[in-house]
PDB file of C-alpha atoms and ligand atoms in Angstrom:
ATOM      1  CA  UNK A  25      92.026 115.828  72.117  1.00 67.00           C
ATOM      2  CA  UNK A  26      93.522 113.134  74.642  1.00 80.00           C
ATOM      3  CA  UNK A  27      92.313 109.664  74.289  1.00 89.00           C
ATOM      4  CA  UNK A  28      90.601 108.258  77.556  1.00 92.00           C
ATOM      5  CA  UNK A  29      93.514 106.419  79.444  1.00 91.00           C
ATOM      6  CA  UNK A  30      90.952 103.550  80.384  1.00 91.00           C
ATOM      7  CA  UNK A  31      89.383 102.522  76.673  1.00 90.00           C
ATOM      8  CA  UNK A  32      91.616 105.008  74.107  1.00 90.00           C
ATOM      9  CA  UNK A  33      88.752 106.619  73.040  1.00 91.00           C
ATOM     10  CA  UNK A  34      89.086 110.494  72.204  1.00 89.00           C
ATOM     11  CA  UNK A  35      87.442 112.776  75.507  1.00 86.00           C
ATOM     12  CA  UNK A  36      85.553 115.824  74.259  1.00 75.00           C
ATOM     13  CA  UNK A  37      86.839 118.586  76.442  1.00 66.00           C
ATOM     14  CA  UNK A  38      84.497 120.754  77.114  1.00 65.00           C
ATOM     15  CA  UNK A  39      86.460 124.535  77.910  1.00 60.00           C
ATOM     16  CA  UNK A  40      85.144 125.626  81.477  1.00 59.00           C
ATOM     17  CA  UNK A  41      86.585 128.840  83.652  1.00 57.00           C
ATOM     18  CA  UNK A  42      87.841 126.352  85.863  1.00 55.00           C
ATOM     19  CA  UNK A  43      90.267 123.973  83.428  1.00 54.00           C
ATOM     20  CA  UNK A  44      90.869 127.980  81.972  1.00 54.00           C
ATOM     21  CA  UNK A  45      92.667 128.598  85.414  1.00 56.00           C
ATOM     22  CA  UNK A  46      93.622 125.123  85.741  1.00 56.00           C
ATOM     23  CA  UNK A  47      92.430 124.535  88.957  1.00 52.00           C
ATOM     24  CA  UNK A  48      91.308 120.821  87.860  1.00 58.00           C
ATOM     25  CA  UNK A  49      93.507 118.778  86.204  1.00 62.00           C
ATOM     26  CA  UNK A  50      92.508 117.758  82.699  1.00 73.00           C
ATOM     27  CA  UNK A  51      89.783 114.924  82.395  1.00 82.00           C
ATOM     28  CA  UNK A  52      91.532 111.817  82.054  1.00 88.00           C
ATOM     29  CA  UNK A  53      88.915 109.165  81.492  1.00 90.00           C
ATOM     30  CA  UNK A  54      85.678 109.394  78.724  1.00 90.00           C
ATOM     31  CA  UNK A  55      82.590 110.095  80.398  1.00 90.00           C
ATOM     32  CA  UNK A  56      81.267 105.932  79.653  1.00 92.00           C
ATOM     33  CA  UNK A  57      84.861 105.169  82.028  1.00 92.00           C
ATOM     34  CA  UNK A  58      84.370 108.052  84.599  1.00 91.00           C
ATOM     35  CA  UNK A  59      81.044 106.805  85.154  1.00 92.00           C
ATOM     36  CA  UNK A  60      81.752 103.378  85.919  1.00 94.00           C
ATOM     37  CA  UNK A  61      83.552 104.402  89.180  1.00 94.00           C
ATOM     38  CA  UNK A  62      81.009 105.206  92.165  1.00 90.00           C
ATOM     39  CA  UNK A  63      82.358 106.893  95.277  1.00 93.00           C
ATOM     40  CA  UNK A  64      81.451 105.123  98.325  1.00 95.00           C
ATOM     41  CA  UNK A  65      83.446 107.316 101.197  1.00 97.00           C
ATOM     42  CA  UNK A  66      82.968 104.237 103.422  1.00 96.00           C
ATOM     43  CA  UNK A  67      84.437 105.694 107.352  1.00 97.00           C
ATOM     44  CA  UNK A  68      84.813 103.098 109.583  1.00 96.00           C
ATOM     45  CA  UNK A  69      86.990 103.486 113.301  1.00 96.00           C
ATOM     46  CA  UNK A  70      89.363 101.620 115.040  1.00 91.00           C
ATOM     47  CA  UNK A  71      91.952 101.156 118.102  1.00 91.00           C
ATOM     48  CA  UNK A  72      95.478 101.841 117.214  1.00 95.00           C
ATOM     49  CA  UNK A  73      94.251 102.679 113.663  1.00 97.00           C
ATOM     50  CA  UNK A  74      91.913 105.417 115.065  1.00 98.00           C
ATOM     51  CA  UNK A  75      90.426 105.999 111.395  1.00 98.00           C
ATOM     52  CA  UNK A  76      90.000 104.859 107.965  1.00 98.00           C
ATOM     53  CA  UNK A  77      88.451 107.089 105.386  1.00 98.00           C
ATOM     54  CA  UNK A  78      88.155 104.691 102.013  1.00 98.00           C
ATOM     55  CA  UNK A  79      87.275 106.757  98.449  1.00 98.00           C
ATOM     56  CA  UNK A  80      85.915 103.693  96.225  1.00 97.00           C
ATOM     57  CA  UNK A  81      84.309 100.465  97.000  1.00 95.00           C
ATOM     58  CA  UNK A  82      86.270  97.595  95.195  1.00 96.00           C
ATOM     59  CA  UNK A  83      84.019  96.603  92.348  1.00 94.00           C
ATOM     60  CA  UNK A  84      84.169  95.414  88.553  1.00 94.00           C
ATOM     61  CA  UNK A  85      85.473  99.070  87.864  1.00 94.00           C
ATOM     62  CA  UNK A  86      88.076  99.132  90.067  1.00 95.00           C
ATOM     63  CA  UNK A  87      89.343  95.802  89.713  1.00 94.00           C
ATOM     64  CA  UNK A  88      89.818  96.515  86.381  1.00 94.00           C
ATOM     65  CA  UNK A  89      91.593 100.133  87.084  1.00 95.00           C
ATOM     66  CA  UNK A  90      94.145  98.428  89.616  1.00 94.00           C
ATOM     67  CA  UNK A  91      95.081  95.390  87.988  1.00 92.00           C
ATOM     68  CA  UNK A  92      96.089  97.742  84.701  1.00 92.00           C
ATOM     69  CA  UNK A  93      97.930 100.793  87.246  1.00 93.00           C
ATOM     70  CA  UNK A  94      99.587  97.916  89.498  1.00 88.00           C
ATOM     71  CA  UNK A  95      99.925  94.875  87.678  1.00 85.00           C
ATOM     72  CA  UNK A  96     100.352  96.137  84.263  1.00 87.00           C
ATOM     73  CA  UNK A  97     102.567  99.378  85.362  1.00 88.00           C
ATOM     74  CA  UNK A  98      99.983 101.539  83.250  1.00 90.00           C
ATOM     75  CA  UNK A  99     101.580 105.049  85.615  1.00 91.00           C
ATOM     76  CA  UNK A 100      99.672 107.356  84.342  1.00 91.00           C
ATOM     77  CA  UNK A 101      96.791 105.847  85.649  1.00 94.00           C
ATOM     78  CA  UNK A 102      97.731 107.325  88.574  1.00 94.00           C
ATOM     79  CA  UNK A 103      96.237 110.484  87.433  1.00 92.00           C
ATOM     80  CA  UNK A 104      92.694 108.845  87.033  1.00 94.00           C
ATOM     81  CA  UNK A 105      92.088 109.296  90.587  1.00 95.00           C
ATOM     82  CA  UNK A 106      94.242 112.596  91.633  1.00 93.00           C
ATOM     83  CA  UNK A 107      91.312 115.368  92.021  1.00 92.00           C
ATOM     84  CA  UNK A 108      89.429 113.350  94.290  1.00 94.00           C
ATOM     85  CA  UNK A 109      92.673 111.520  96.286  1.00 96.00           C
ATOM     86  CA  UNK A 110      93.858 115.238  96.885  1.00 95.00           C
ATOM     87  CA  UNK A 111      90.254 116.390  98.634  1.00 95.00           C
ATOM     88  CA  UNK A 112      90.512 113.808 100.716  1.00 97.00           C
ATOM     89  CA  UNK A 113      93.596 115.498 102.529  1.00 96.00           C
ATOM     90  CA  UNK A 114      94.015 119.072 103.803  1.00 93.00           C
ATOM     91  CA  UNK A 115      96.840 120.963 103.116  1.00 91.00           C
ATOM     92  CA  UNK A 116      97.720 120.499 107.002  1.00 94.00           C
ATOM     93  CA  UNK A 117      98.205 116.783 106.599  1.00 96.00           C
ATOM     94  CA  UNK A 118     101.407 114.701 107.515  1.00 98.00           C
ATOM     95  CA  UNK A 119     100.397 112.107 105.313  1.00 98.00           C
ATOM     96  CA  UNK A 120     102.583 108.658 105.313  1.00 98.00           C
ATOM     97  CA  UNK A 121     102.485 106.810 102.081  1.00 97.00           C
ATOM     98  CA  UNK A 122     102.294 102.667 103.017  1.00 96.00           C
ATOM     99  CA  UNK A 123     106.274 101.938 101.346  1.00 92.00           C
ATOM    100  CA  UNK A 124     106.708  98.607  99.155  1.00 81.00           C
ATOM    101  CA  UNK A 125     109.081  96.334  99.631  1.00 66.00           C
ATOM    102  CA  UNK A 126     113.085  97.630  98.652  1.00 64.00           C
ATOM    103  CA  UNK A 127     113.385  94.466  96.750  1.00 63.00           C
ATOM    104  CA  UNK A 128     110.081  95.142  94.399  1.00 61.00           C
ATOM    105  CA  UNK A 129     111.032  98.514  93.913  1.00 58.00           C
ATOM    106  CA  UNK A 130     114.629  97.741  92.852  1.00 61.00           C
ATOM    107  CA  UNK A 131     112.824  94.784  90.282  1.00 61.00           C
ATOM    108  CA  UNK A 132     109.918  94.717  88.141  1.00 61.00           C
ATOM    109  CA  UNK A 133     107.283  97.674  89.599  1.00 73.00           C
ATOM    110  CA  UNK A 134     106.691 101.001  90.850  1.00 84.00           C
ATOM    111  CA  UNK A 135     106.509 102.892  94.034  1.00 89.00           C
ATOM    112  CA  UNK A 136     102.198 102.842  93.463  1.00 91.00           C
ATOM    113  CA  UNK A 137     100.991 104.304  96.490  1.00 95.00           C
ATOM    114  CA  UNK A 138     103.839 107.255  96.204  1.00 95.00           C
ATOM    115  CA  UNK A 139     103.170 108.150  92.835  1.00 95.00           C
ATOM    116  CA  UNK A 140      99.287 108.451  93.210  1.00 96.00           C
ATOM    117  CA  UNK A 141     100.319 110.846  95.849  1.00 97.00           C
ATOM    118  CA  UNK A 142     102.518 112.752  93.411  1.00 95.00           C
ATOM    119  CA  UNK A 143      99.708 112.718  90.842  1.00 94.00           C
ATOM    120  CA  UNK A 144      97.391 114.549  93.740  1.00 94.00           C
ATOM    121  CA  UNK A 145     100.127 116.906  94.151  1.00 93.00           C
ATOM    122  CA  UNK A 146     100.026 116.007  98.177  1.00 95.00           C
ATOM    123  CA  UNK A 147     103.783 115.992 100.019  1.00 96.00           C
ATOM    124  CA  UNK A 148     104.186 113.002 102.370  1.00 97.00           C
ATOM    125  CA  UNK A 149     106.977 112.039 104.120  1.00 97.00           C
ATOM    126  CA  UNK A 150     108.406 108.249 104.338  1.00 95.00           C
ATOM    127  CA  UNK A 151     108.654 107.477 107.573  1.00 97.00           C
ATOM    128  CA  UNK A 152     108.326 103.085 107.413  1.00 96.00           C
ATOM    129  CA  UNK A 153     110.143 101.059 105.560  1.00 92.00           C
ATOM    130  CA  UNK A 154     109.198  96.765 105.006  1.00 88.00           C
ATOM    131  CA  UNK A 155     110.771  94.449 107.183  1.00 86.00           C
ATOM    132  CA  UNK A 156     109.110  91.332 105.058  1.00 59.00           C
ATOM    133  CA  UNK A 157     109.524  89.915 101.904  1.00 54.00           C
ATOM    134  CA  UNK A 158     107.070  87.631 101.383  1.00 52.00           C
ATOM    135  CA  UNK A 159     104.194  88.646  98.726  1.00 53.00           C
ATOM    136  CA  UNK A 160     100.819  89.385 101.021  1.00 52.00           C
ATOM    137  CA  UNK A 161      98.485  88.295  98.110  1.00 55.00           C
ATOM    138  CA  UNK A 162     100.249  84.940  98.069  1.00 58.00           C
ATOM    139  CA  UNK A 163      99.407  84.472 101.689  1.00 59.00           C
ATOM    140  CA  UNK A 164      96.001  83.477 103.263  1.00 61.00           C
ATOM    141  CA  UNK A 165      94.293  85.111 105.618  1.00 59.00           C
ATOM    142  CA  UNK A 166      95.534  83.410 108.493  1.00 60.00           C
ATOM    143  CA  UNK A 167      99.438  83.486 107.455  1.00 60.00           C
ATOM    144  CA  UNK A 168      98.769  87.078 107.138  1.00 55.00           C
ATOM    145  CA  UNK A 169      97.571  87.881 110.627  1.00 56.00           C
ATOM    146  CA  UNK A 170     100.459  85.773 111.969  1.00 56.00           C
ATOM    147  CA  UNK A 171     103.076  87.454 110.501  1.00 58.00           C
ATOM    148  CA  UNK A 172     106.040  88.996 111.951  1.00 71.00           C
ATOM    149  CA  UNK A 173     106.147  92.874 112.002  1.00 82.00           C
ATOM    150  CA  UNK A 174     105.780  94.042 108.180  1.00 89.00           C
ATOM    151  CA  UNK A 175     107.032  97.573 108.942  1.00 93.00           C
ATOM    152  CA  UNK A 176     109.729  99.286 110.851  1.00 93.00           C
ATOM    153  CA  UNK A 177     110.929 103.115 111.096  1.00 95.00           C
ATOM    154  CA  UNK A 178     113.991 104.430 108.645  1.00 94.00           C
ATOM    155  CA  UNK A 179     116.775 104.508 110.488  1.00 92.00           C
ATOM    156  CA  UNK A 180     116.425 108.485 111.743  1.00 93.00           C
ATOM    157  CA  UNK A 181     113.097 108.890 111.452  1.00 95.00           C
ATOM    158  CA  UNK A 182     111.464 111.046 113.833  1.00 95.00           C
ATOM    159  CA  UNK A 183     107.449 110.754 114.601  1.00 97.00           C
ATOM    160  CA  UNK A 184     106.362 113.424 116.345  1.00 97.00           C
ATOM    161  CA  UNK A 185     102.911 113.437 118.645  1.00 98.00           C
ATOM    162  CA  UNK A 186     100.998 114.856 116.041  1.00 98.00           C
ATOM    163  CA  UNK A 187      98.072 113.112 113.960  1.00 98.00           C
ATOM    164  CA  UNK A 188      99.670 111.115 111.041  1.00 98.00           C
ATOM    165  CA  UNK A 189      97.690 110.170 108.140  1.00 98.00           C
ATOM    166  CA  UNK A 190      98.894 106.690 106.305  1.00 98.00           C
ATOM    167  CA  UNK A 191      97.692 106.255 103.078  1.00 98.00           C
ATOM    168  CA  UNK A 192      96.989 102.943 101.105  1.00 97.00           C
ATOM    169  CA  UNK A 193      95.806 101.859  97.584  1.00 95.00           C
ATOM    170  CA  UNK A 194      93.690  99.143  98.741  1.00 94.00           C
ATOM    171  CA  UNK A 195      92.201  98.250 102.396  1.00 95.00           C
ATOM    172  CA  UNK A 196      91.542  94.720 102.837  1.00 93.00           C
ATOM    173  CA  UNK A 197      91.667  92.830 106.498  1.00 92.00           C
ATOM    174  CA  UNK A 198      93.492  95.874 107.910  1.00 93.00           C
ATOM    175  CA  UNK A 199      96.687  94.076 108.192  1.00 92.00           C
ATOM    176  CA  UNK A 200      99.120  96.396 106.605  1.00 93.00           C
ATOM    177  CA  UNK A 201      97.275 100.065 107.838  1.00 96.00           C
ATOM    178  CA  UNK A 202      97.164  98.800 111.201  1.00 96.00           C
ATOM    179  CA  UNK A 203     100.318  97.389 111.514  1.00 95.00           C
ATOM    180  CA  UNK A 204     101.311 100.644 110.240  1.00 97.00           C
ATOM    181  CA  UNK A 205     100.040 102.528 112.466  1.00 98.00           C
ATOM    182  CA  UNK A 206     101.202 100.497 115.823  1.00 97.00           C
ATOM    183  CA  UNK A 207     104.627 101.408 114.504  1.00 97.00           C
ATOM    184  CA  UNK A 208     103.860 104.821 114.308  1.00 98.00           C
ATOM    185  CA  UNK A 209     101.803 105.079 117.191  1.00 97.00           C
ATOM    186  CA  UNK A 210     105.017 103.384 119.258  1.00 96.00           C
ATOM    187  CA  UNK A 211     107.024 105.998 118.002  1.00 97.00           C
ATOM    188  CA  UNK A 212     105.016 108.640 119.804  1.00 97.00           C
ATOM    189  CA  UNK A 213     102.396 109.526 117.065  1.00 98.00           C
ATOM    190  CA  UNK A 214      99.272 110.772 119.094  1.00 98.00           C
ATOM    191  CA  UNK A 215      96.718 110.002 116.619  1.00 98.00           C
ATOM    192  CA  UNK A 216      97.122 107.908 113.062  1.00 98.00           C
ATOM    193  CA  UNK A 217      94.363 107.852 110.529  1.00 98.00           C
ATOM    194  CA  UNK A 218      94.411 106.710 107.012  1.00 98.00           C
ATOM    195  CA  UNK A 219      92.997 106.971 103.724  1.00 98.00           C
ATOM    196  CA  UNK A 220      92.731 104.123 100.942  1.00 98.00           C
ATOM    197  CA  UNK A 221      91.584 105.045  97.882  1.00 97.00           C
ATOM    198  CA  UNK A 222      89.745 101.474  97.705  1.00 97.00           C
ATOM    199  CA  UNK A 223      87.568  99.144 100.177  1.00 97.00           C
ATOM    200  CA  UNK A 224      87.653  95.567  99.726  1.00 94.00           C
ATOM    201  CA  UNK A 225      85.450  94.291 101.993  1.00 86.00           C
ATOM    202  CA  UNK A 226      85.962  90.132 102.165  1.00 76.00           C
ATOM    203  CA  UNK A 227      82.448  88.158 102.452  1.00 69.00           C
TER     204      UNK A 227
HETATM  205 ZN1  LIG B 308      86.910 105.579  78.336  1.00 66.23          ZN
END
């Protein structure tokens, strides 16, 4: 038996024709944790960010579920959310994982957005890389929005005028997807969507 990843405790697997043909991955979480998350599959529309489809609504749960995947490098949390992150694509999808900064992946933490990707067993390609390194979280709301560029393409990159889809852990002002997506959408994308897998919604 596999312990839950969130509270350790054992998970009582229950043998079903579909984890038989493994068409689901495993449970990961005991059915107390998997309860606590809610889906919310809040859609909102925009201009040069012509969609956002968001999975969870940031609450006590998912505070919790980041801070210990992000902050506390707990990886395999990344397979917590992997059924439900791959549904939200097609198999069609030129999906475009938001990079971190070079200098945070070289140091102390993980490529997080990437490897909840490779958890949902979706390709993407990396087509931006960070032209900033200051720390968004350590910025208010108003340094943010007057900011430089945060993204640029990789040298080479080619966007094609197809529908991109840019996906992000956590969607707060917008900032980061849409500045994203101008870059994209200068390149020659036609359309550029995105999915988060949270929704923080500022009051
Ligand atoms: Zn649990």
């Amino acid at each position: 038996m596999n312990p839950c990843l969130l509270c350790m405790k054992p998970i009582s697997e229950v043998a079903s024709w579909q984890s038989f043909f493994a068409l689901e991955k495993k449970k990961t979480l005991c059915d107390d944790c998997s309860k606590r998350f809610v889906r919310a599959d809040i859609k909102e529309e925009g201009d040069v960010l012509d969609a956002v489809h968001s999975l969870y609504e940031y609450d006590e749960a998912m505070r919790d579920w980041l801070h210990q995947y992000k902050f506390l490098q707990d990886v395999a949390l990344a397979q917590v959310f992997s059924n439900e992150l791959r549904r939200a694509f097609s198999s069609t999808d030129t999906i475009v994982p938001i990079p971190m900064h070079p200098e945070r992946a070289r140091s102390r933490t993980f490529a997080h957005v990437e490897t909840l990707l490779d958890g949902a067993k979706r390709p993407y390609v990396q087509l931006l890389a960070k032209t900033n390194t200051s720390v968004m979280g350590e910025k208010s709301r108003h340094e943010r929005l007057n900011m430089e560029q945060l993204f640029e393409l990789i040298p080479g990159a080619v966007v094609q005028p197809i529908t991109y889809r840019l996906v992000d852990d956590i969607y707060t002002t917008g900032t980061t997807l849409r500045q994203a997506a101008t870059v994209l959408k200068q390149a020659g994308a036609a359309r550029v969507e995105a999915v988060s897998l949270i929704r923080s919604i500022q009051k």
